[in-house]
Short mmCIF file of C-alpha atoms and ligand atoms in Angstrom, two decimals:
data_model
loop_
_atom_site.label_atom_id
_atom_site.label_comp_id
_atom_site.label_asym_id
_atom_site.label_seq_id
_atom_site.Cartn_x
_atom_site.Cartn_y
_atom_site.Cartn_z
CA MET A 1 120.92 113.86 102.99
CA LEU A 2 123.21 111.67 100.90
CA SER A 3 122.99 111.84 97.13
CA PRO A 4 122.56 108.52 95.25
CA SER A 5 126.25 108.54 94.18
CA ARG A 6 127.36 109.27 97.75
CA ARG A 7 125.09 106.51 99.00
CA PHE A 8 126.68 104.17 96.51
CA ALA A 9 130.15 105.21 97.68
CA VAL A 10 129.21 104.64 101.32
CA GLY A 11 127.67 101.29 100.40
CA LEU A 12 130.83 100.29 98.53
CA LEU A 13 132.95 101.31 101.49
CA THR A 14 130.83 99.12 103.75
CA VAL A 15 131.36 96.18 101.40
CA LEU A 16 135.12 96.74 101.23
CA LEU A 17 135.39 97.01 105.00
CA ALA A 18 133.41 93.82 105.41
CA VAL A 19 135.58 91.70 103.11
CA PRO A 20 138.95 91.36 104.91
CA SER A 21 137.77 90.15 108.32
CA ALA A 22 137.26 86.41 108.47
CA ARG A 23 134.98 86.67 111.51
CA ALA A 24 132.54 89.46 110.77
CA GLN A 25 132.25 92.18 113.32
CA VAL A 26 128.77 93.03 114.61
CA ARG A 27 128.01 96.46 113.26
CA TYR A 28 124.22 96.43 112.99
CA GLN A 29 121.60 96.09 115.73
CA ILE A 30 119.04 94.70 113.38
CA LEU A 31 119.07 93.36 109.83
CA LEU A 32 115.85 92.95 107.85
CA LYS A 33 116.77 90.21 105.39
CA GLY A 34 115.29 89.43 102.00
CA GLY A 35 112.32 91.81 101.92
CA HIS A 36 111.13 93.75 98.89
CA VAL A 37 112.18 97.30 99.67
CA ILE A 38 109.99 100.13 98.36
CA ASP A 39 111.60 103.51 98.99
CA PRO A 40 110.11 105.88 96.39
CA ARG A 41 112.24 108.86 97.38
CA ASN A 42 115.41 106.88 96.49
CA GLN A 43 113.85 105.01 93.55
CA VAL A 44 114.36 101.67 95.28
CA ASP A 45 111.85 98.95 94.37
CA ALA A 46 113.65 95.60 94.65
CA VAL A 47 114.55 92.75 96.99
CA MET A 48 117.23 94.07 99.32
CA ASP A 49 118.40 93.90 102.91
CA VAL A 50 118.06 96.82 105.31
CA ALA A 51 120.47 97.21 108.23
CA VAL A 52 120.03 99.50 111.22
CA ALA A 53 122.70 100.87 113.55
CA ASP A 54 122.29 103.43 116.34
CA GLY A 55 118.67 104.01 115.37
CA LYS A 56 119.61 105.05 111.81
CA ILE A 57 119.51 103.38 108.41
CA ALA A 58 123.04 101.95 108.04
CA ALA A 59 122.85 99.96 104.80
CA VAL A 60 120.33 99.16 102.07
CA ARG A 61 121.61 96.62 99.56
CA ALA A 62 121.44 92.96 98.64
CA GLY A 63 123.53 90.36 100.41
CA ILE A 64 124.39 91.98 103.74
CA ASN A 65 126.26 89.42 105.86
CA PRO A 66 123.95 88.20 108.65
CA ALA A 67 126.96 87.72 110.92
CA GLU A 68 127.29 91.51 111.02
CA ALA A 69 123.96 91.94 112.81
CA ARG A 70 122.93 91.21 116.38
CA THR A 71 119.37 90.40 115.30
CA VAL A 72 118.53 89.06 111.87
CA VAL A 73 114.88 89.11 110.84
CA ASP A 74 113.74 87.14 107.82
CA VAL A 75 111.25 89.35 106.01
CA SER A 76 111.23 87.51 102.69
CA GLY A 77 107.87 87.68 100.96
CA LEU A 78 107.13 91.00 102.69
CA TYR A 79 107.50 94.64 101.69
CA VAL A 80 109.87 96.90 103.58
CA THR A 81 108.90 100.57 103.39
CA PRO A 82 109.70 103.78 105.24
CA GLY A 83 107.58 104.22 108.38
CA LEU A 84 104.16 105.46 107.28
CA ILE A 85 103.15 109.09 107.84
CA ASP A 86 99.47 109.73 108.49
CA ALA A 87 99.03 113.43 107.75
CA HIS A 88 95.49 113.84 109.08
CA VAL A 89 94.50 112.47 112.51
CA HIS A 90 92.86 113.75 115.73
CA LEU A 91 94.72 113.23 118.99
CA PHE A 92 93.53 115.85 121.51
CA ALA A 93 91.69 113.20 123.53
CA THR A 94 89.56 113.33 126.67
CA THR A 95 89.74 117.05 127.24
CA GLY A 96 87.57 120.15 126.94
CA MET A 97 83.85 120.34 127.58
CA LYS A 98 81.42 117.48 127.09
CA GLY A 99 80.29 117.44 123.49
CA ALA A 100 83.47 119.12 122.24
CA TRP A 101 84.32 117.48 118.95
CA ALA A 102 88.04 116.87 119.35
CA GLY A 103 87.87 115.99 123.04
CA ASP A 104 85.20 113.35 122.59
CA ASN A 105 86.37 111.96 119.26
CA SER A 106 90.15 112.03 119.41
CA VAL A 107 92.27 108.92 120.04
CA LEU A 108 95.65 108.54 121.71
CA PRO A 109 98.41 108.07 119.15
CA ASP A 110 100.38 105.02 120.35
CA GLU A 111 97.23 102.92 120.51
CA PHE A 112 96.73 103.20 116.76
CA SER A 113 100.02 104.07 115.11
CA PHE A 114 102.62 101.31 115.26
CA ARG A 115 100.22 98.41 114.71
CA THR A 116 99.51 99.85 111.28
CA GLY A 117 103.08 100.73 110.33
CA VAL A 118 102.58 104.42 111.15
CA THR A 119 105.53 106.11 112.87
CA THR A 120 104.52 109.75 112.33
CA MET A 121 101.13 111.39 112.74
CA VAL A 122 99.92 114.93 112.07
CA ASP A 123 97.08 116.23 114.20
CA ALA A 124 94.90 118.27 111.84
CA GLY A 125 93.70 121.24 113.81
CA SER A 126 92.22 119.66 116.93
CA SER A 127 93.78 122.51 118.93
CA GLY A 128 94.14 126.23 118.30
CA TRP A 129 96.46 128.83 119.77
CA ARG A 130 94.50 128.94 123.05
CA ASN A 131 94.92 125.24 123.87
CA PHE A 132 97.83 124.00 121.75
CA GLU A 133 100.29 124.08 124.66
CA ASP A 134 97.92 121.99 126.76
CA PHE A 135 97.67 119.53 123.85
CA ARG A 136 101.44 119.45 123.52
CA ASN A 137 101.88 118.71 127.24
CA ARG A 138 99.11 116.13 127.44
CA VAL A 139 99.74 114.20 124.24
CA ILE A 140 102.48 115.27 121.83
CA ASP A 141 105.41 115.25 124.25
CA ARG A 142 104.25 112.02 125.92
CA ALA A 143 103.76 109.87 122.82
CA ALA A 144 106.26 107.38 121.44
CA THR A 145 104.84 108.08 117.98
CA ARG A 146 106.34 111.17 116.33
CA ILE A 147 103.59 113.80 116.39
CA PHE A 148 103.25 117.04 114.48
CA ALA A 149 100.28 119.38 114.58
CA MET A 150 98.44 121.88 112.48
CA LEU A 151 96.94 124.73 114.50
CA ASN A 152 93.28 125.45 113.98
CA ILE A 153 92.60 129.01 112.85
CA VAL A 154 89.97 129.06 115.61
CA GLY A 155 91.68 129.80 118.95
CA LEU A 156 89.83 127.03 120.79
CA GLY A 157 90.32 124.56 117.94
CA MET A 158 87.73 121.80 117.92
CA LEU A 159 87.10 122.00 121.66
CA THR A 160 83.76 123.79 121.71
CA ASP A 161 80.27 122.40 121.39
CA VAL A 162 79.74 124.36 118.16
CA PRO A 163 83.09 123.72 116.59
CA GLU A 164 84.84 126.30 114.54
CA GLN A 165 82.05 128.73 113.71
CA ASN A 166 83.30 131.58 115.90
CA ILE A 167 84.73 134.17 113.51
CA GLU A 168 85.71 136.37 116.48
CA ASP A 169 88.12 133.64 117.58
CA MET A 170 89.88 133.39 114.17
CA ASP A 171 93.01 135.42 114.87
CA PRO A 172 95.74 134.98 112.21
CA LYS A 173 98.37 136.99 114.08
CA THR A 174 98.20 135.13 117.38
CA THR A 175 97.82 131.79 115.59
CA ALA A 176 100.95 132.48 113.53
CA ALA A 177 102.86 133.53 116.66
CA MET A 178 102.00 130.24 118.38
CA ALA A 179 103.02 128.30 115.26
CA VAL A 180 106.38 130.07 115.20
CA LYS A 181 106.92 129.53 118.94
CA HIS A 182 106.42 125.77 118.43
CA ARG A 183 108.07 125.49 115.06
CA ASP A 184 109.56 122.09 115.99
CA VAL A 185 106.07 120.58 116.11
CA VAL A 186 103.62 122.88 114.31
CA VAL A 187 103.66 122.19 110.57
CA GLY A 188 100.57 123.99 109.31
CA ILE A 189 97.32 125.87 109.89
CA LYS A 190 93.93 124.19 109.60
CA SER A 191 90.52 125.51 108.70
CA ALA A 192 87.69 123.03 109.22
CA HIS A 193 83.97 122.44 109.55
CA TYR A 194 83.07 126.02 108.64
CA GLN A 195 79.40 126.41 107.80
CA GLY A 196 78.99 130.08 106.91
CA PRO A 197 78.75 131.54 103.40
CA GLU A 198 81.94 133.64 103.67
CA TRP A 199 85.56 132.76 102.90
CA VAL A 200 86.68 134.15 106.25
CA SER A 201 87.87 130.89 107.79
CA VAL A 202 89.93 129.97 104.70
CA ASP A 203 91.30 133.47 104.20
CA ARG A 204 92.37 133.93 107.83
CA ALA A 205 94.02 130.48 107.82
CA VAL A 206 95.98 131.49 104.71
CA GLU A 207 96.91 134.78 106.38
CA ALA A 208 98.23 132.88 109.39
CA GLY A 209 100.03 130.41 107.11
CA LYS A 210 101.74 133.29 105.28
CA ALA A 211 102.82 134.93 108.53
CA ALA A 212 104.18 131.69 110.01
CA GLY A 213 105.65 130.33 106.76
CA VAL A 214 103.67 127.08 106.90
CA PRO A 215 101.06 125.46 104.63
CA VAL A 216 97.33 125.54 105.23
CA MET A 217 95.05 122.50 105.23
CA VAL A 218 91.38 123.08 104.48
CA ASP A 219 88.42 120.90 105.38
CA PHE A 220 85.81 122.82 103.39
CA GLY A 221 82.95 122.31 105.88
CA TYR A 222 79.58 123.02 104.33
CA PHE A 223 79.73 123.25 100.55
CA ARG A 224 77.89 126.55 99.92
CA ALA A 225 76.92 128.15 96.61
CA GLU A 226 78.55 131.41 97.80
CA ARG A 227 81.99 129.78 97.97
CA PRO A 228 82.30 126.98 95.41
CA TYR A 229 84.97 124.32 95.90
CA TYR A 230 86.64 124.95 92.53
CA LYS A 231 87.48 128.47 93.67
CA LEU A 232 89.11 127.13 96.82
CA VAL A 233 91.65 125.08 94.89
CA THR A 234 92.10 127.30 91.81
CA GLU A 235 92.12 130.71 93.53
CA ARG A 236 92.22 130.81 97.32
CA LEU A 237 94.82 128.21 98.28
CA ARG A 238 98.50 128.83 97.63
CA PRO A 239 100.96 126.32 96.12
CA GLY A 240 101.77 123.84 98.89
CA ASP A 241 98.43 124.36 100.64
CA ILE A 242 96.27 121.27 101.08
CA SER A 243 92.70 120.36 100.28
CA THR A 244 91.83 117.48 102.61
CA HIS A 245 88.77 115.21 102.30
CA MET A 246 89.47 115.35 98.56
CA PHE A 247 86.97 112.56 97.82
CA ARG A 248 84.09 113.98 99.87
CA GLY A 249 80.68 113.61 98.22
CA PRO A 250 80.05 117.25 97.14
CA VAL A 251 83.46 117.69 95.45
CA PRO A 252 82.74 117.74 91.68
CA TYR A 253 84.93 115.21 89.86
CA VAL A 254 83.49 114.30 86.46
CA ASP A 255 81.32 115.84 83.77
CA GLY A 256 78.21 114.23 82.24
CA ASN A 257 80.41 111.94 80.15
CA GLY A 258 82.39 110.73 83.13
CA LYS A 259 85.45 112.77 82.18
CA LEU A 260 87.58 114.26 84.93
CA LEU A 261 86.94 118.00 85.29
CA ASP A 262 89.78 120.26 84.17
CA TYR A 263 89.81 122.45 87.27
CA LEU A 264 91.32 119.58 89.29
CA LYS A 265 94.35 119.39 87.00
CA ASP A 266 94.58 123.19 86.96
CA ALA A 267 94.66 123.23 90.76
CA ARG A 268 97.35 120.56 90.80
CA ALA A 269 99.36 122.48 88.22
CA ARG A 270 99.20 125.49 90.57
CA GLY A 271 100.78 123.33 93.27
CA VAL A 272 97.73 122.79 95.47
CA LEU A 273 97.99 119.40 97.21
CA PHE A 274 95.15 116.89 97.52
CA ASP A 275 94.90 114.78 100.68
CA VAL A 276 92.53 111.85 101.24
CA GLY A 277 91.47 112.48 104.89
CA HIS A 278 89.02 109.56 104.63
CA GLY A 279 87.25 110.13 107.96
CA GLY A 280 83.83 108.89 108.92
CA GLY A 281 81.96 110.39 105.98
CA SER A 282 84.46 112.25 103.82
CA PHE A 283 85.21 109.62 101.18
CA VAL A 284 83.02 108.16 98.44
CA PHE A 285 84.11 105.60 95.85
CA ARG A 286 81.83 107.43 93.39
CA ASN A 287 84.51 110.15 93.31
CA ALA A 288 87.66 108.17 94.08
CA VAL A 289 87.24 105.43 91.43
CA PRO A 290 86.93 107.68 88.35
CA ALA A 291 89.70 109.94 89.66
CA VAL A 292 92.07 106.99 90.08
CA GLU A 293 91.03 105.49 86.71
CA GLN A 294 91.89 108.79 85.01
CA GLY A 295 95.22 109.09 86.82
CA PHE A 296 94.25 111.77 89.34
CA TYR A 297 95.90 110.13 92.36
CA PRO A 298 95.95 111.67 95.83
CA ASP A 299 99.14 113.48 96.77
CA THR A 300 98.83 112.04 100.26
CA ILE A 301 96.81 109.17 101.73
CA SER A 302 95.63 109.93 105.26
CA THR A 303 92.96 108.59 107.56
CA ASP A 304 91.32 111.46 109.47
CA LEU A 305 91.58 109.01 112.35
CA HIS A 306 89.09 109.54 115.17
CA THR A 307 86.73 107.33 117.17
CA GLY A 308 84.03 107.61 114.51
CA SER A 309 86.17 106.76 111.48
CA MET A 310 88.23 103.99 113.11
CA ASN A 311 85.13 102.02 114.04
CA GLY A 312 83.49 102.86 110.73
CA ALA A 313 84.50 102.25 107.13
CA MET A 314 87.88 103.96 107.38
CA MET A 315 89.36 101.67 110.09
CA ASP A 316 93.05 102.51 109.78
CA MET A 317 95.90 103.68 107.55
CA LEU A 318 96.47 100.29 105.92
CA THR A 319 92.78 99.81 105.08
CA THR A 320 92.76 103.27 103.52
CA MET A 321 95.92 102.50 101.54
CA SER A 322 94.44 99.13 100.49
CA LYS A 323 91.43 100.87 98.97
CA PHE A 324 93.72 102.77 96.60
CA LEU A 325 95.69 99.62 95.86
CA VAL A 326 92.57 97.74 94.77
CA MET A 327 91.22 100.76 92.87
CA GLY A 328 94.35 100.46 90.72
CA VAL A 329 97.04 102.70 92.20
CA PRO A 330 100.35 100.78 91.96
CA LEU A 331 101.82 99.73 95.33
CA ASN A 332 104.89 101.91 94.76
CA ASP A 333 102.66 104.98 94.42
CA VAL A 334 100.53 103.99 97.42
CA VAL A 335 103.73 103.85 99.48
CA ARG A 336 104.92 107.17 98.01
CA GLN A 337 101.61 108.80 98.99
CA SER A 338 102.00 107.47 102.53
CA THR A 339 105.68 108.24 103.14
CA VAL A 340 107.76 110.74 101.18
CA ASN A 341 104.82 112.80 99.90
CA PRO A 342 103.35 113.59 103.34
CA ALA A 343 106.89 114.23 104.66
CA ASN A 344 107.42 116.83 101.95
CA MET A 345 103.93 118.22 102.42
CA ILE A 346 104.67 119.04 106.07
CA ARG A 347 108.16 120.20 105.04
CA HIS A 348 110.03 117.53 106.92
CA PRO A 349 112.12 116.09 104.09
CA GLU A 350 114.30 114.19 106.59
CA LEU A 351 111.38 111.75 107.01
CA GLY A 352 109.63 109.28 104.73
CA HIS A 353 112.59 107.45 103.18
CA LEU A 354 115.35 104.93 103.87
CA SER A 355 118.41 106.99 102.94
CA LEU A 356 121.64 106.13 104.72
CA GLY A 357 121.76 108.04 108.00
CA ALA A 358 118.01 108.66 108.10
CA GLU A 359 116.06 107.83 111.26
CA ALA A 360 115.26 104.10 111.06
CA ASP A 361 111.47 104.38 110.90
CA ILE A 362 110.45 101.28 108.99
CA ALA A 363 107.23 99.41 108.21
CA VAL A 364 107.22 95.78 107.09
CA LEU A 365 103.98 95.06 105.26
CA ARG A 366 102.28 91.96 103.93
CA VAL A 367 100.05 92.12 100.88
CA MET A 368 97.38 89.55 101.73
CA GLU A 369 95.63 87.94 98.80
CA GLY A 370 92.00 86.87 98.82
CA ARG A 371 88.62 88.52 98.54
CA PHE A 372 88.19 91.63 100.64
CA GLY A 373 85.30 94.06 100.98
CA TYR A 374 85.83 97.79 101.37
CA ALA A 375 83.25 100.41 102.29
CA ASP A 376 83.29 104.19 101.89
CA GLY A 377 81.83 106.73 104.29
CA SER A 378 78.32 106.32 102.89
CA ARG A 379 78.18 102.50 102.82
CA GLY A 380 79.15 102.29 99.18
CA THR A 381 81.32 99.24 98.66
CA ILE A 382 83.83 97.64 96.33
CA THR A 383 85.65 94.33 96.56
CA GLY A 384 89.32 93.75 95.98
CA ASP A 385 91.83 90.90 95.83
CA ARG A 386 94.48 92.42 98.10
CA ARG A 387 94.77 93.92 101.54
CA LEU A 388 97.74 95.33 103.41
CA MET A 389 98.62 94.34 106.95
CA CYS A 390 101.54 95.30 109.15
CA GLU A 391 103.96 92.60 110.30
CA LEU A 392 106.65 94.73 111.88
CA THR A 393 107.27 98.38 112.74
CA LEU A 394 110.52 100.04 113.78
CA LYS A 395 110.66 103.55 115.21
CA ALA A 396 114.18 105.01 115.32
CA GLY A 397 115.52 101.46 115.04
CA ARG A 398 113.48 100.11 117.95
CA VAL A 399 110.96 97.32 117.31
CA VAL A 400 107.60 98.78 118.34
CA TRP A 401 105.29 96.26 116.67
CA ASP A 402 105.97 92.62 115.84
CA TRP A 403 102.80 90.83 114.78
CA ASN A 404 104.48 87.49 113.99
CA ALA A 405 107.03 87.50 116.84
CA ARG A 406 109.79 87.60 114.24
CA THR A 407 112.31 89.36 116.47
CA GLY A 408 112.01 86.97 119.42
CA THR A 409 113.73 83.64 120.16
CA ASP A 410 112.25 80.14 120.42
CA TYR A 411 111.75 79.93 124.19
CA ARG A 412 113.27 76.43 124.30
CA LYS A 413 116.56 77.93 123.15
CA MET A 414 116.59 80.51 125.95
CA THR A 415 118.09 80.18 129.43
CA SER A 416 116.30 78.01 131.99
CA ASP A 417 115.44 81.05 134.12
CA TYR A 418 114.57 83.62 131.44
CA GLY A 419 111.95 86.14 132.49
CA VAL A 420 113.30 86.37 136.04
CA ARG A 421 114.81 89.71 136.97
CA ASP A 422 117.68 90.28 139.39
CA VAL A 423 115.22 91.60 141.95
CA ASP A 424 113.02 88.47 141.77
CA LYS A 425 113.36 85.35 143.94
CA ILE A 426 111.67 82.11 142.96
CA ILE A 427 110.35 80.51 146.19
CA LEU A 428 109.04 76.98 145.93
CA PRO A 429 106.23 75.87 148.27
CA PRO A 430 107.40 73.49 151.04
CA LYS A 431 107.36 69.81 150.08
CA LYS A 432 104.43 67.82 151.56
ZN1 ZN B 1 89.79 115.81 110.51
#
């Protein structure tokens, strides 16, 4: 990765090279012109141009010569951010037995990713060591979206009718071995939906995480008196481990005076990470609003995307981000929590920013203004004056979503036979 001074030097070199030639040479495939760039990792928050060459970020600065780009896209009035990373989704679709949670509730990635500016998704434990390779073959290796996965500590993952209660199938050693074998894709271990009074599902996930050298993400399942939530985040999880569904109803947030409870800050000081994982019913404004008001922001915003949440109050990544925006989290932080923070959380620091040479995963977002209603997982609502929508998405420099047809050409300016391939023949009917 280039340091800021090195980036400056490279930028300067690009300027110097551009000056002498009277007729500019085309050096960029695509130039996003005049957008407000928010790249928290590089402390960029200003109107700038972004140029892409060979699928990588080639220049980020003001005043790039449009003649140097094959395609120039006017994105003035819009925000240009790194491609969004949704760190909690479910993608092991249409498989397993009838009634199996992940099989019946998962979605396929490309149908939901690019249209919301998401270029990277992390499946949160839909599969375990017994079926991860099937999942990889069926979904991960066939998607255009970049997919990572966390392995469920339960060998069958979420593909049984009684998901994730089988202690016999929680095998840290074999889980860790599978994670290591697929190190290019597996970025963590997941414990979820556990109902019993013991810590076994959390502890075995942590054991597997230690053995494989990856973080653990915990969905705390049933909140039982025998294993209180505060102990999960202040004792059981390690620094870098993740508590997802952070704004679920039973998570204690404030005392009788409405003051944020100290254990949350203690957990954060230990290095435990807090992830939104909105889901169908794992997010209440009753918890999120006072947390945001008192500065306890999520480390990562994620959807817990599945068929239930996407047709419910969660909807998609941008709706989830918009909720934090209207609760009072500054846009720069909302973008940070949806780009560089999840990239670091899954230990893929090459993602989530627009550094020179980085993969050109880019989202171009509009902040709509008006009156918008937002619901939580229990039909609690707030209203807000802004809402994010995605105008354009690039994955590795390729346009994969273009809501306003910004990268096309007025058809009247195209050739008289455009849309006809070499193999096609246009045959007119005989004249009458
Ligand atoms: Zn989930």
